[in-house]
mmCIF file of C-alpha atoms and ligand atoms in Angstrom:
data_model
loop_
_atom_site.group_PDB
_atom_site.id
_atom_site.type_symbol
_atom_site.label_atom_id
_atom_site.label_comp_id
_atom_site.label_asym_id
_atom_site.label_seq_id
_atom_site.Cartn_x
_atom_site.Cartn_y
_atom_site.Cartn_z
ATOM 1 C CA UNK R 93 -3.353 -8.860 -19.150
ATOM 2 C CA UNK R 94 -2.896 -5.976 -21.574
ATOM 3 C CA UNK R 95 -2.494 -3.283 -19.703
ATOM 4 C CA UNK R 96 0.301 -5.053 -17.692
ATOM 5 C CA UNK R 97 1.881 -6.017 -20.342
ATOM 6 C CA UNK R 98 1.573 -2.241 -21.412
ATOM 7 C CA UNK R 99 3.287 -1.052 -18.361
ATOM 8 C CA UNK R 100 7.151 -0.061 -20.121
ATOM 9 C CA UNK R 101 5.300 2.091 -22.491
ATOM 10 C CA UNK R 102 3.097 4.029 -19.949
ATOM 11 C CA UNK R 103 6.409 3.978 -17.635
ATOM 12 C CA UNK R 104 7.880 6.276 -20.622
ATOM 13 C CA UNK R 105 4.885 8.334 -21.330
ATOM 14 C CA UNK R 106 3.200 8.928 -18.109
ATOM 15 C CA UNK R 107 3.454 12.533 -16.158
ATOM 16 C CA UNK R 108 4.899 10.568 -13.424
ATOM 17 C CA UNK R 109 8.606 9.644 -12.939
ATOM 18 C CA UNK R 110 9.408 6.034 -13.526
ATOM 19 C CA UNK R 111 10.252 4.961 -10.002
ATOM 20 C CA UNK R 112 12.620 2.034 -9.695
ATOM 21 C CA UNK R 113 12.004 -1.366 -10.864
ATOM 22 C CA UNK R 114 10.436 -3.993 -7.904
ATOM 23 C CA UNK R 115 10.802 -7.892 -9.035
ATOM 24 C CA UNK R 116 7.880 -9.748 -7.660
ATOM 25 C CA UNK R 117 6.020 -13.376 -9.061
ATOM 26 C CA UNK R 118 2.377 -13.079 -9.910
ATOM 27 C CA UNK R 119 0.065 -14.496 -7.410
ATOM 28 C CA UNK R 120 -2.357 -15.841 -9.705
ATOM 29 C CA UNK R 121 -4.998 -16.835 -7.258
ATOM 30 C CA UNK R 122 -5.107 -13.032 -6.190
ATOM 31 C CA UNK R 123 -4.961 -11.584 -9.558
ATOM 32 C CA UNK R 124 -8.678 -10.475 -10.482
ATOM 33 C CA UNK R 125 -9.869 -11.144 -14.323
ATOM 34 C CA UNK R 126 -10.302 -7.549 -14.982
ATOM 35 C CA UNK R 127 -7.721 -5.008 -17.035
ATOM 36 C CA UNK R 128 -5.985 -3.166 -15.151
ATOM 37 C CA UNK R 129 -6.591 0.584 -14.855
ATOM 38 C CA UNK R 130 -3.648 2.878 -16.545
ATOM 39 C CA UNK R 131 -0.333 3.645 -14.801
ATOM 40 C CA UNK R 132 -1.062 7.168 -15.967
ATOM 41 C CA UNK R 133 -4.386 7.245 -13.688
ATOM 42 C CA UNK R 134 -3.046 4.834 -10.641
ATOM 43 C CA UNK R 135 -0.499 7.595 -10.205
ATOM 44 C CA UNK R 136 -2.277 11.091 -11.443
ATOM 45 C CA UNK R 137 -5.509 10.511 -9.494
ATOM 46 C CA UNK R 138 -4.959 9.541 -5.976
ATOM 47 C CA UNK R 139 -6.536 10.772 -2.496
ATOM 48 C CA UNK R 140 -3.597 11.458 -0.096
ATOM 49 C CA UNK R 141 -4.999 14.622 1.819
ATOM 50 C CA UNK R 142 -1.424 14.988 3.179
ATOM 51 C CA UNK R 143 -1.015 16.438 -0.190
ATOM 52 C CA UNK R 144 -4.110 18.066 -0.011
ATOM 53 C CA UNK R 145 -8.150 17.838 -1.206
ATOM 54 C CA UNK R 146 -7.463 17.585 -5.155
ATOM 55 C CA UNK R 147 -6.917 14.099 -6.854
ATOM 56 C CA UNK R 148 -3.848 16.003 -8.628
ATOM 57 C CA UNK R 149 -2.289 17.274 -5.632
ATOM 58 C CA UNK R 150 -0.353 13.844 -4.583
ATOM 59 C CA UNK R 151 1.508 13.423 -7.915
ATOM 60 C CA UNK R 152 1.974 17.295 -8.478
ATOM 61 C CA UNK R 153 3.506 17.626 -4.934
ATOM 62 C CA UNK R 154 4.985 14.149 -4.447
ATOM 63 C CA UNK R 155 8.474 14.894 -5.250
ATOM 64 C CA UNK R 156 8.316 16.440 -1.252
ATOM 65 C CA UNK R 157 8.157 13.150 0.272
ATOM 66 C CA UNK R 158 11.159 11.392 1.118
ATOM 67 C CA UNK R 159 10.760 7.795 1.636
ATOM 68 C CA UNK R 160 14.460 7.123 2.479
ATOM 69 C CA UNK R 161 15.838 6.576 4.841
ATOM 70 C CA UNK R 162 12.698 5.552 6.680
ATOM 71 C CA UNK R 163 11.353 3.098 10.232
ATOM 72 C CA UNK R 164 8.671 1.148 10.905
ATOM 73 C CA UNK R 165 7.660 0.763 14.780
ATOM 74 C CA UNK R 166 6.024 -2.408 15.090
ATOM 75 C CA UNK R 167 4.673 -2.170 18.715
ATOM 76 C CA UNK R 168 2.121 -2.581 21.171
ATOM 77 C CA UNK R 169 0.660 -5.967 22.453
ATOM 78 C CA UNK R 170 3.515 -8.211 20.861
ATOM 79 C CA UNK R 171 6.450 -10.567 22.383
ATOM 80 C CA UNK R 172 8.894 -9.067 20.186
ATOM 81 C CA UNK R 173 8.731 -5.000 19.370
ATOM 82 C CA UNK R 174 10.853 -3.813 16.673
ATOM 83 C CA UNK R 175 11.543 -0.837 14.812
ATOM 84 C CA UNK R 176 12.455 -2.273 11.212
ATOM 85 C CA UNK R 177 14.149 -0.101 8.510
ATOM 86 C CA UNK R 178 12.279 -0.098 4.965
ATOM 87 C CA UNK R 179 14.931 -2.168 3.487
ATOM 88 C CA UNK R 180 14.877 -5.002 6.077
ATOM 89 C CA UNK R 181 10.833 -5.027 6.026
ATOM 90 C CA UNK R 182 10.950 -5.180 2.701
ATOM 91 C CA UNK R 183 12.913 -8.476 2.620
ATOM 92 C CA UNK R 184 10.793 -10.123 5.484
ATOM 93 C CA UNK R 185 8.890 -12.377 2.857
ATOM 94 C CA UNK R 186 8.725 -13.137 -0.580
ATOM 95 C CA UNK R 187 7.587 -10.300 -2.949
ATOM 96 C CA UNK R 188 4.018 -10.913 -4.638
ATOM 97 C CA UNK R 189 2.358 -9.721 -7.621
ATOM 98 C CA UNK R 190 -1.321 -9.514 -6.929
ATOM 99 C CA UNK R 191 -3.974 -7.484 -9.233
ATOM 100 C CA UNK R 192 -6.742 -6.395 -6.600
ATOM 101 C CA UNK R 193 -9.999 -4.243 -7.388
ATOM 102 C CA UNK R 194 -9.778 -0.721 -5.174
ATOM 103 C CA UNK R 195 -12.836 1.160 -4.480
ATOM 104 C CA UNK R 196 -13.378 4.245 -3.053
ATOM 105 C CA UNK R 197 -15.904 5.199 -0.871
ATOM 106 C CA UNK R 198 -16.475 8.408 -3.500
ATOM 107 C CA UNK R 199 -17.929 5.989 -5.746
ATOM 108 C CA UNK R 200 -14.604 5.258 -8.486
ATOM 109 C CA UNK R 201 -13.136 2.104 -8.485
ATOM 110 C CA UNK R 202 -9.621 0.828 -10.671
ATOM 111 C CA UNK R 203 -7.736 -2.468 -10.474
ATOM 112 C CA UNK R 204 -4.159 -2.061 -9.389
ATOM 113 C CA UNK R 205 -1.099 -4.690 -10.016
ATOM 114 C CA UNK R 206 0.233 -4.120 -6.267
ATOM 115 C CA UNK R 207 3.586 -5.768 -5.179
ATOM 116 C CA UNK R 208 4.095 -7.032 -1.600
ATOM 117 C CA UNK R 209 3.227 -9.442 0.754
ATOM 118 C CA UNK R 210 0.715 -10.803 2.990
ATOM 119 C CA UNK R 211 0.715 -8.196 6.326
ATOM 120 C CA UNK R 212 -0.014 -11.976 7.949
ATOM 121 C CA UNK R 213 3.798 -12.867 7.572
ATOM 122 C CA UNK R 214 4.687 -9.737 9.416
ATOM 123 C CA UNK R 215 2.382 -10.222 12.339
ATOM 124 C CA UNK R 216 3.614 -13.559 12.712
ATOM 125 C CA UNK R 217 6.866 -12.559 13.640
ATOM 126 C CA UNK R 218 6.236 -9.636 16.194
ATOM 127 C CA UNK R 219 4.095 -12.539 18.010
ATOM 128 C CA UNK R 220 1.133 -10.555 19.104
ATOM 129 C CA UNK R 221 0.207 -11.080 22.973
ATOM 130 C CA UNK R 222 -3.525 -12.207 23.102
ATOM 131 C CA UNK R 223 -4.274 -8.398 24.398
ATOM 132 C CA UNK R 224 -4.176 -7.340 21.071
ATOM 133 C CA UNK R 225 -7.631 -7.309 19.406
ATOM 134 C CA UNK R 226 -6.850 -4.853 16.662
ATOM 135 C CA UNK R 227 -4.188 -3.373 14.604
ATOM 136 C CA UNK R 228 -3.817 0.555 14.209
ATOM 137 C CA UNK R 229 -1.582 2.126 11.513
ATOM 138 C CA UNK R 230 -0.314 5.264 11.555
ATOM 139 C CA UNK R 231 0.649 7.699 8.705
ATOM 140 C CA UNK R 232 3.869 9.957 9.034
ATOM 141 C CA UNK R 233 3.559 13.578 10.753
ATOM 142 C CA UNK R 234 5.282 16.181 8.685
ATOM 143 C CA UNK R 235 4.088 19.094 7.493
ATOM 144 C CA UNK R 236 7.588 20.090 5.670
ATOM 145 C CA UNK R 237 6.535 16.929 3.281
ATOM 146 C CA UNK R 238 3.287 17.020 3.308
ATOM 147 C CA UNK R 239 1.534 20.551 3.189
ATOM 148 C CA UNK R 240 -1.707 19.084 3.549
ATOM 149 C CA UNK R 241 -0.741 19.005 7.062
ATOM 150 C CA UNK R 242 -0.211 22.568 7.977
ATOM 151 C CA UNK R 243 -2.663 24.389 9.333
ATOM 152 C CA UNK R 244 -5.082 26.517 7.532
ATOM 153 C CA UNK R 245 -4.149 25.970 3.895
ATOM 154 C CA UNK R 246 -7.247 24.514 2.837
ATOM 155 C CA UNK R 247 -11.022 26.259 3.193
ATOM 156 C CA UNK R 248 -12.566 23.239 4.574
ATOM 157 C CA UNK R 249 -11.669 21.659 8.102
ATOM 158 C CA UNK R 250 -8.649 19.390 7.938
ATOM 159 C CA UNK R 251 -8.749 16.345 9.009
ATOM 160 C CA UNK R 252 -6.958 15.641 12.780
ATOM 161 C CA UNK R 253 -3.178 14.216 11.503
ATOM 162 C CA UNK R 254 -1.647 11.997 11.604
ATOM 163 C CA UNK R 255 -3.690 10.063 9.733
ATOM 164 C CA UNK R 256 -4.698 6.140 11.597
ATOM 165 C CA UNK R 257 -6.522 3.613 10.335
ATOM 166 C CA UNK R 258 -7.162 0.466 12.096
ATOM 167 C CA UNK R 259 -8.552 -3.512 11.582
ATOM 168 C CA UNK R 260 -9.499 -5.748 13.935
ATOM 169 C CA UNK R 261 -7.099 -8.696 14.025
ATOM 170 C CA UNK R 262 -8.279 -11.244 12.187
ATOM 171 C CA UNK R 263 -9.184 -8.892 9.445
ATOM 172 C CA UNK R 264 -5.406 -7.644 9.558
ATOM 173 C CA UNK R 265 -4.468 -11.977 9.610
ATOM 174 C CA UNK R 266 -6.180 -12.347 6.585
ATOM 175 C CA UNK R 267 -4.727 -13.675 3.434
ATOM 176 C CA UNK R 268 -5.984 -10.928 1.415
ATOM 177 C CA UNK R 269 -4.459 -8.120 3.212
ATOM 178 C CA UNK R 270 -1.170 -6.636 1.839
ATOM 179 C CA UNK R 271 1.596 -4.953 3.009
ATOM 180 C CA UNK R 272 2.316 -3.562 -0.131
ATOM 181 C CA UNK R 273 5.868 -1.752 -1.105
ATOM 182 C CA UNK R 274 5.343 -1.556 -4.989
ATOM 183 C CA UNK R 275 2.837 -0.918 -7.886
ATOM 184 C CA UNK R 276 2.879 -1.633 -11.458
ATOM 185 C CA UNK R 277 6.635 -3.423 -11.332
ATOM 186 C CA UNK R 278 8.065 -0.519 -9.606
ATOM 187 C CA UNK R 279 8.760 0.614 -5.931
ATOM 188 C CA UNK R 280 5.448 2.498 -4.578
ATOM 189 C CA UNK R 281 5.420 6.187 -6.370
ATOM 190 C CA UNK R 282 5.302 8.587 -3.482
ATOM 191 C CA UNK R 283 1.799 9.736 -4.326
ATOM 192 C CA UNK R 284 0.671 5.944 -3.912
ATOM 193 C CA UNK R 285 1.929 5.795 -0.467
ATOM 194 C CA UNK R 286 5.771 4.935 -0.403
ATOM 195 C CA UNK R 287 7.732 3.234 0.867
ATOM 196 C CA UNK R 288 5.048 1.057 2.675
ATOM 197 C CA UNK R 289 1.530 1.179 2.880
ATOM 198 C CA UNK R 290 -1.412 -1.143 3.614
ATOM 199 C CA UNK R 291 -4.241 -2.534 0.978
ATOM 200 C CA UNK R 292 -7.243 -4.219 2.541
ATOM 201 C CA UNK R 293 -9.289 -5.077 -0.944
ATOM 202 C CA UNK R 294 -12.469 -5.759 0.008
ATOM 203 C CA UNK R 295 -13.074 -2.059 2.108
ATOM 204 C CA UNK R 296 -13.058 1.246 0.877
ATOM 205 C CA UNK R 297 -9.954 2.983 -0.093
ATOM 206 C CA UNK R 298 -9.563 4.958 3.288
ATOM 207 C CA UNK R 299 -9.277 1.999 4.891
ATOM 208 C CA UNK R 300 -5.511 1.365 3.189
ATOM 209 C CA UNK R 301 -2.989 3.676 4.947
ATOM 210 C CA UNK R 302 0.017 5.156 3.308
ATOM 211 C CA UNK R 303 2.902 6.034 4.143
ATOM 212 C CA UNK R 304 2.848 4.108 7.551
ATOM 213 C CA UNK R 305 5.524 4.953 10.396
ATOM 214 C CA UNK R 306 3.698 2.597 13.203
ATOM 215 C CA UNK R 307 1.818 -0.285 13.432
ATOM 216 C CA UNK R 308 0.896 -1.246 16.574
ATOM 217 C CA UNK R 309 -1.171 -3.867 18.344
ATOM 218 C CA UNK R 310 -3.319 -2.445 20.474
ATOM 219 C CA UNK R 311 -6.564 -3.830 22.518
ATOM 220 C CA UNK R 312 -9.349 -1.270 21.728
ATOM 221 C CA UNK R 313 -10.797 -0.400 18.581
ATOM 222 C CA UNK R 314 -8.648 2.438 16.819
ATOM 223 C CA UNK R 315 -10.062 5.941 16.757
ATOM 224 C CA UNK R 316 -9.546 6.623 12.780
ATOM 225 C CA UNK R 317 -9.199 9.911 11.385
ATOM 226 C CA UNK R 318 -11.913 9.605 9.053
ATOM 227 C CA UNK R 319 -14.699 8.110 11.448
ATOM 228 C CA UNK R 320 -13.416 11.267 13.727
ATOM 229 C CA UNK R 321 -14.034 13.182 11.240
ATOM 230 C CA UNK R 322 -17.824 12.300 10.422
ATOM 231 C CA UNK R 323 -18.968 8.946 11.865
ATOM 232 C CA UNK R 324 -21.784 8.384 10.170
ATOM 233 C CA UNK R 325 -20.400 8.526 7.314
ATOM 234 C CA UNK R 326 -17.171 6.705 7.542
ATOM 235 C CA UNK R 327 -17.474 3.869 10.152
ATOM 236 C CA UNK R 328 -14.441 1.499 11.117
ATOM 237 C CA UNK R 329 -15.200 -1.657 9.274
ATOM 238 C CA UNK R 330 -16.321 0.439 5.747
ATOM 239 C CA UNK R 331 -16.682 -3.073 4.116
ATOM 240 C CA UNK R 332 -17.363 -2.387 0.142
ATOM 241 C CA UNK R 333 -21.747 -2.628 0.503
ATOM 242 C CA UNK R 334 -24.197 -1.928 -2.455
ATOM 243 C CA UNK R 335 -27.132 -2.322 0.151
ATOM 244 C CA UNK R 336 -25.714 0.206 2.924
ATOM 245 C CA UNK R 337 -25.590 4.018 0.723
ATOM 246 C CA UNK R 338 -23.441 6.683 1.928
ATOM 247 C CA UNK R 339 -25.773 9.627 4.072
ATOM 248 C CA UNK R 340 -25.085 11.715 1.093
ATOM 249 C CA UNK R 341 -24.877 9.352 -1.883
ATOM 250 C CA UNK R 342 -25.636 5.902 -3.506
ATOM 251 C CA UNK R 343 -22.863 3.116 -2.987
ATOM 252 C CA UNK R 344 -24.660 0.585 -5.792
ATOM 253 C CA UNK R 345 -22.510 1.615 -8.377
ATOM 254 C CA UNK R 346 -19.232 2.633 -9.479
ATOM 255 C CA UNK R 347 -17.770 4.235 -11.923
ATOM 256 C CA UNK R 348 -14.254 2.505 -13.016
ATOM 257 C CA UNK R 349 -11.819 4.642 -14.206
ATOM 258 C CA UNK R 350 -11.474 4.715 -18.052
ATOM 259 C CA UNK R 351 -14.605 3.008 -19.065
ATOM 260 C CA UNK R 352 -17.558 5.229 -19.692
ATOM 261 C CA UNK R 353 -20.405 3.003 -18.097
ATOM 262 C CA UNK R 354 -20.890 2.626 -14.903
ATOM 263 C CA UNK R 355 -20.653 -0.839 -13.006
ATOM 264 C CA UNK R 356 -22.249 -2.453 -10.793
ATOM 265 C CA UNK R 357 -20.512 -2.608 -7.224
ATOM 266 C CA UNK R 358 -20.529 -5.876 -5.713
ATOM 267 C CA UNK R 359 -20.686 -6.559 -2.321
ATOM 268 C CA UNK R 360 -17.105 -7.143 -0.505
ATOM 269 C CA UNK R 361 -16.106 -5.365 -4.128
ATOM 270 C CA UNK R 362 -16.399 -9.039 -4.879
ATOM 271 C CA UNK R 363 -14.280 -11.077 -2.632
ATOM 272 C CA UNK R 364 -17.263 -11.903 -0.083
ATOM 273 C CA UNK R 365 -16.624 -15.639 -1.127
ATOM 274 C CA UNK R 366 -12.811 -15.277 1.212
ATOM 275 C CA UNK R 367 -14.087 -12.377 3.888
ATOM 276 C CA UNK R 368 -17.659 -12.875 3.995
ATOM 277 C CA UNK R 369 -17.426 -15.113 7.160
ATOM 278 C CA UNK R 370 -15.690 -12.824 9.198
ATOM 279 C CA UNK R 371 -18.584 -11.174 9.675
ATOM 280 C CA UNK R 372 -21.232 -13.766 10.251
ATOM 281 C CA UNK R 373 -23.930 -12.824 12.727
ATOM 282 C CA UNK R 374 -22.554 -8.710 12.738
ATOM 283 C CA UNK R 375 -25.153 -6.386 11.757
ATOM 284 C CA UNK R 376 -23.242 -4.759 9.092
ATOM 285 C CA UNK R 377 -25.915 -1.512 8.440
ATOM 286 C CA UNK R 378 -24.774 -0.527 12.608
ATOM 287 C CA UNK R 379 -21.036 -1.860 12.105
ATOM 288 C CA UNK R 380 -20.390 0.080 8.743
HETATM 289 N N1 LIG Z 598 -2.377 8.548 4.775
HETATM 290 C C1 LIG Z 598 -3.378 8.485 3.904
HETATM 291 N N2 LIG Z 598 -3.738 7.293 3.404
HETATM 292 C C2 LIG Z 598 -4.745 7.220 2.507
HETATM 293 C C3 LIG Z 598 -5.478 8.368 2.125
HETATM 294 C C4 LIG Z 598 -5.081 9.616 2.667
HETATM 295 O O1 LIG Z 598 -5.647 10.688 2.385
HETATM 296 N N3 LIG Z 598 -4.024 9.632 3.548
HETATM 297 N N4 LIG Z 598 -6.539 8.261 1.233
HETATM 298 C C5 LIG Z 598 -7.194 6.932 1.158
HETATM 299 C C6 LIG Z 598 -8.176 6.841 0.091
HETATM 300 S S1 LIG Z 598 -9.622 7.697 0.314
HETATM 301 C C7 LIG Z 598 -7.988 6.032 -0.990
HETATM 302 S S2 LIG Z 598 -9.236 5.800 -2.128
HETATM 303 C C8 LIG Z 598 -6.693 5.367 -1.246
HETATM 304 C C9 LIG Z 598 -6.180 5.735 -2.620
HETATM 305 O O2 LIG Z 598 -5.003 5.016 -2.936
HETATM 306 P P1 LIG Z 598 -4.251 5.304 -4.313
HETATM 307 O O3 LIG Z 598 -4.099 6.783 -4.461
HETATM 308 O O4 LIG Z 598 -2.962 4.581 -4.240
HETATM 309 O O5 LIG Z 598 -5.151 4.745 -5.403
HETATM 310 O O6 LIG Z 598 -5.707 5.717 -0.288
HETATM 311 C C10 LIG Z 598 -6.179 5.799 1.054
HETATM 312 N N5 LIG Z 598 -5.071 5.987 1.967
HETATM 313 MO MO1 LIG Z 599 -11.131 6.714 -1.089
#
C-alpha cells in the first residue's frame, strides 16, 4: 500500500511529532484494499472534544496529555478485576497491524493502519460473569489535560464528561473490534487517543473511545455521552447505515479525506458480510 509504505517520509514532514516506533505484523485478512488516508490528516484532523469543538484543537493542544504513567480498571461483572498498567496491557496479546475504514457520523470517512489487538483477548481473561450484557468505556476526567473539559470555555453546551461509550457484549467479543495502542507504526499520538483506545469499524467514529481509564462489565445498557446529549440523533448501536439519515443530514455518502469525489457509504461501512448477523431480526431504524 503506498501510503504505508510512505509513512517515514510523512513521519518527517508532518506538523505532528513522530511518536515512538510500535512493531506489529499485518493482519492481512483485516487490512481493507483501499490507500490509506495521510499521517498528516489521521493526526491534524481528529474529533476529541476533550480538546475542544475544532478538528485542529486535538493535535494543537495534545502535547497536554500525559499518557504515562497510566491504569486501566477492568471491572464490573467479571471473575477476575484488575487494574492493569499501560505497559502490561499492552503486552497481553500479540500486536496487529490492521488497515480499517473509519467513518464519522459528520459524513468524512479515512482508512487508518491501527496497531493492537482484538479487545476479545482481553475480555477473555477478566472472565466476565454472565451478568454482564454490555461493556462501558470510560474516557479520563481531567480538565488540567484536557481544557475541553472545563466549564464554560466553549459557546455551545458541553457535553456531560467523562466521556462513555458502551457495546453490548457480543459486539465488544467480536473479532473486528480493537483495542488499539498504535497508528501508522507508532505508539497512538495523543490527539488519536493514547495510550489506549477502542476502534469498533463498522459504527460511527463516536462509538471508539479514547483515552480509556475503565472498562467495565456492566448489565444495563450504558448511558453514552453522546446519546445524552441528543438521542435522536446519536443512538447506542450507531451502526454505519446509508438507509437511516441523520435528523439533520444525509448519511448516503461520504466524503473521504483527500479525494475530491464523494463516495458512496456502504452499509456496516462495508463489513456487513462479518457483523451483519448480529443484528438479525433488530429493527435497526428504532435501534440506531
Ligand atoms: N473521548 C473521546 N473519544 C472520541 C471522541 C471524543 O470527542 N472524545 N470523538 C469520537 C469521534 S466523533 C471520532 S470520528 C473518532 C475520531 O478518531 P480519530 O481522531 O483518531 O480519527 O474518535 C471518537 N472518540
Ligand atoms: Mo465522529
Amino acid at each position: 500500500m503506498a501510503a504505508l509504505a510512505l509513512a517515514p517520509s510523512h513521519l518527517a514532514s508532518a506538523a505532528a511529532p513522530a511518536g515512538a516506533p510500535l512493531k506489529a505484523k499485518r493482519t492481512e485478512r483485516f487490512t481493507v484494499d483501499e490507500s490509506a488516508t495521510t499521517y498528516e490528516s489521521v493526526t491534524t484532523y481528529n474529533n476529541f472534544y476533550e480538546f475542544g469543538p475544532s478538528k485542529d484543537d486535538p493535535s494543537r493542544l495534545a502535547h497536554r496529555l500525559k499518557p504515562r504513567p497510566w491504569t486501566i480498571l477492568v471491572d464490573g461483572h467479571v471473575a477476575r478485576p484488575k487494574r492493569y498498567d499501560i505497559d502490561e496491557l499492552m503486552k497481553l496479546a500479540p500486536l496487529e497491524e490492521r488497515v480499517y475504514r473509519l467513518r464519522c457520523v459528520e459524513g468524512w470517512s479515512m482508512v487508518i493502519p491501527w496497531i493492537g489487538y482484538p479487545l476479545a483477548s482481553l475480555i477473555k481473561r477478566v472472565q466476565p460473569t454472565s451478568n454482564a450484557r454490555f461493556v462501558e468505556f470510560t474516557t479520563l476526567l481531567d480538565p488540567d489535560q484536557f481544557p475541553g473539559q472545563r466549564t464554560g470555555v466553549f459557546s455551545f453546551s458541553s457535553l456531560d464528561w467523562p466521556y462513555v461509550e458502551g457495546l453490548r457484549m457480543d459486539e465488544a467479543l467480536h473479532p473486528l473490534t480493537l483495542l488499539t495502542f498504535g497508528l501508522y507504526g507508532q505508539v497512538l499520538p495523543n490527539q488519536n487517543g493514547a495510550p489506549v483506545r477502542v476502534v469498533v469499524p463498522w459504527k460511527y467514529g463516536f462509538k471508539s473511545a479514547k483515552s480509556i481509564v475503565r472498562i467495565r462489565f456492566v448489565g444495563d445498557q450504558p448511558k453514552t455521552t453522546w446519546e445524552k446529549a441528543a438521542p435522536r440523533e446519536y443512538g447506542f448501536y450507531s451502526n454505519v447505515n446509508p438507509g437511516v439519515d441523520h435528523p439533520r443530514w444525509s448519511q448516503a455518502s461520504e466524503r473521504r479525506i483527500g479525494e475530491f469525489r464523494r463516495r458512496k457509504t456502504l452499509m456496516f461501512n462495508g463489513y456487513a458480510d462479518q457483523v451483519a448477523s448480529l443484528y438479525t431480526g433488530m429493527d435497526l431504524r428504532k435501534y440506531l
